[in-house]
GROMACS .gro file of C-alpha atoms in nm:
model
  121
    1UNK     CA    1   0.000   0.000   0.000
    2UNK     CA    2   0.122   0.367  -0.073
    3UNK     CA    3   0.042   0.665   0.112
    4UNK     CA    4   0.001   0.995  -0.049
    5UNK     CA    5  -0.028   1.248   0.253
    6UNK     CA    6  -0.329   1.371   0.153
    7UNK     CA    7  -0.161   1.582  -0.147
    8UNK     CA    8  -0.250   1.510  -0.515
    9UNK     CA    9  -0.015   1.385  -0.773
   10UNK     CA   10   0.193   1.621  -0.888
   11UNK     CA   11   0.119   1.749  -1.265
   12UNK     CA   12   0.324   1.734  -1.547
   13UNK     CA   13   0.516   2.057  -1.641
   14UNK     CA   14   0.453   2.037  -1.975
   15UNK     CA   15   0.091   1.991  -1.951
   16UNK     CA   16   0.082   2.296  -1.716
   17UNK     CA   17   0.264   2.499  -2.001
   18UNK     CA   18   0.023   2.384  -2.279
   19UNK     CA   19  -0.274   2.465  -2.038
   20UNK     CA   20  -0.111   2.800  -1.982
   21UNK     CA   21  -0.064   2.843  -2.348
   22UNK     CA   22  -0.454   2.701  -2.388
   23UNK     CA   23  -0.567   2.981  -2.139
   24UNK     CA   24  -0.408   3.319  -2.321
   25UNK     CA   25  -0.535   3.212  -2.625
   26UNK     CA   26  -0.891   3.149  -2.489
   27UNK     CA   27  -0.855   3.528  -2.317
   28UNK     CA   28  -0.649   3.645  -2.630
   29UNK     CA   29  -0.965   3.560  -2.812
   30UNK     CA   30  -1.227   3.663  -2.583
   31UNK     CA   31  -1.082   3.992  -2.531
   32UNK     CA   32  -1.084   4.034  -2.896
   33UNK     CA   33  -1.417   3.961  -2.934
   34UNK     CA   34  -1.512   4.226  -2.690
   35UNK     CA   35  -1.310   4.474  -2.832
   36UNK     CA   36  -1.502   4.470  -3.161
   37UNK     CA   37  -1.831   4.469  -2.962
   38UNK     CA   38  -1.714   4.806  -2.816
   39UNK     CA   39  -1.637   4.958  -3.139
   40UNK     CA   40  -1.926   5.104  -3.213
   41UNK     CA   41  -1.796   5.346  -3.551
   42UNK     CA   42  -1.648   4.917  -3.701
   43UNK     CA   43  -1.934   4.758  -3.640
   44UNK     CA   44  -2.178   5.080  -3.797
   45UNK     CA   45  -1.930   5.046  -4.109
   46UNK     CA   46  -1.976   4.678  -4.136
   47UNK     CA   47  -2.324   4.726  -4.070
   48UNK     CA   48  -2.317   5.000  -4.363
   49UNK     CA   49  -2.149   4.794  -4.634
   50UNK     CA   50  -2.333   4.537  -4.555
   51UNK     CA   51  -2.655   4.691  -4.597
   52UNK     CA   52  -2.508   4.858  -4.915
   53UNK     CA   53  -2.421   4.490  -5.057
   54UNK     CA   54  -2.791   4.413  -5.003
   55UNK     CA   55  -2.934   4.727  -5.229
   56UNK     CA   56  -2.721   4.665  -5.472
   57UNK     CA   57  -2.780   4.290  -5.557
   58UNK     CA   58  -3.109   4.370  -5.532
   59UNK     CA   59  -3.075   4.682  -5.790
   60UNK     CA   60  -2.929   4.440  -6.008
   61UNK     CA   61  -3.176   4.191  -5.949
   62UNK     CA   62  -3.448   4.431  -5.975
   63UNK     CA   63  -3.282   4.607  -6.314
   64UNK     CA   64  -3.286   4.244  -6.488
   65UNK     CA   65  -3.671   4.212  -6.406
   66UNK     CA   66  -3.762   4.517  -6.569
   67UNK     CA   67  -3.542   4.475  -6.869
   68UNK     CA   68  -3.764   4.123  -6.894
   69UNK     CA   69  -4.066   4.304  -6.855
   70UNK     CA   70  -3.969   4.593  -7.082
   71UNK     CA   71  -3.898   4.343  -7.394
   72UNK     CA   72  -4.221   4.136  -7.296
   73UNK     CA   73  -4.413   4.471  -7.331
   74UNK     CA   74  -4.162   4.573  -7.661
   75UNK     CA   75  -4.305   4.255  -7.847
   76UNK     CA   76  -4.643   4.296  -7.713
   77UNK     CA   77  -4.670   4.676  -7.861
   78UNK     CA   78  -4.531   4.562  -8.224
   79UNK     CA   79  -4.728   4.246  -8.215
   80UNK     CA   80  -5.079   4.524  -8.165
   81UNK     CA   81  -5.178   4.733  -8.442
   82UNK     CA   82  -5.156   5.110  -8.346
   83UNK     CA   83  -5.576   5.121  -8.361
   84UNK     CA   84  -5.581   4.898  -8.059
   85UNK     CA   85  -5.379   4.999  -7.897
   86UNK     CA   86  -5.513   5.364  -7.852
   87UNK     CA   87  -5.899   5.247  -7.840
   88UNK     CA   88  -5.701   5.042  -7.538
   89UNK     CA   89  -5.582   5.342  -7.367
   90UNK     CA   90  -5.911   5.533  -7.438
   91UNK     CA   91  -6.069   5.269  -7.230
   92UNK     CA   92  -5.820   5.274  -6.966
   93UNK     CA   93  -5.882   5.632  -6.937
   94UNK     CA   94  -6.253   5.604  -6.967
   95UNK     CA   95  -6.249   5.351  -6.698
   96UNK     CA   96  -6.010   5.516  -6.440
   97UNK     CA   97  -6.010   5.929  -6.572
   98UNK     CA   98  -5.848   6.051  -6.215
   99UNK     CA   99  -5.475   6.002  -6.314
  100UNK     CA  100  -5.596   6.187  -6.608
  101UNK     CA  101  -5.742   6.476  -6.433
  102UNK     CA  102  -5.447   6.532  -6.196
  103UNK     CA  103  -5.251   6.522  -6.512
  104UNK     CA  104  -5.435   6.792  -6.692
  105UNK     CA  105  -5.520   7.009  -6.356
  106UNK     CA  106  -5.071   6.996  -6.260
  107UNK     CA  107  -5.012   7.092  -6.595
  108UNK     CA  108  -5.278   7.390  -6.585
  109UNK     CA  109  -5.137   7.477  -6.217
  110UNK     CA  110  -4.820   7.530  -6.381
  111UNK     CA  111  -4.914   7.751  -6.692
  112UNK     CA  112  -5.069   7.959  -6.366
  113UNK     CA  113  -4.761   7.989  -6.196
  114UNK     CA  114  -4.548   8.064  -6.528
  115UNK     CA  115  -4.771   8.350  -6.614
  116UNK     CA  116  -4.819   8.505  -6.193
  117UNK     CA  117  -4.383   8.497  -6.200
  118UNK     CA  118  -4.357   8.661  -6.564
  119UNK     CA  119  -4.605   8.898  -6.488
  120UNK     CA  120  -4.437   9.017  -6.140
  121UNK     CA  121  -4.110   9.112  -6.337
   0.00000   0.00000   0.00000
């Protein structure tokens, strides 16, 4: 039988160097981590570019939809005779005449405008 004293085994030197080693890279890292956390003017640049990566993929994605929708229409104008086409837009308008009113009542808002600033000078 062997007696120990009531002390533990006594560990390895080189395992107390690695866990050493283990440890600052553990804090190395964790203190890192918090640092970038903290910078507030990083993180609202990353934050900015990343947002900024977002618009413009979907620009692009956006830009290629209505370059397929513009062609569909293209063909669809030079496949309808010219007489459809406007008794197609009369009916539109017949249907729906308020974008047509605004239309007409900006433009004569306007002339009024023109004429009160020439007539001042």
């Amino acid at each position: 039988m062997t007696e120990t004293n009531g002390s533990a085994a006594k560990p390895d030197l080189a395992a107390l160097r690695d866990d050493i080693k283990q440890t600052r890279a553990d804090l190395g890292a964790t203190v890192q981590a918090l640092a970038a956390r903290a910078d507030v003017k990083a993180r609202a640049r990353e934050q900015v570019q990343e947002t900024k990566q977002r618009v413009l993929s979907q620009a692009a994605a956006m830009t290629g939809r209505v370059r397929e929708a513009a062609a569909g229409a293209t063909d669809r104008v030079r496949e309808t005779p010219s007489r459809e086409l406007a008794s197609q837009a009369g009916s539109r308008v017949r249907a729906n005449p308020m974008p047509t009113l605004l239309a007409v009542a900006g433009l004569a808002a306007l002339a009024g405008i023109i004429m009160i600033v020439r007539g001042r000078r």
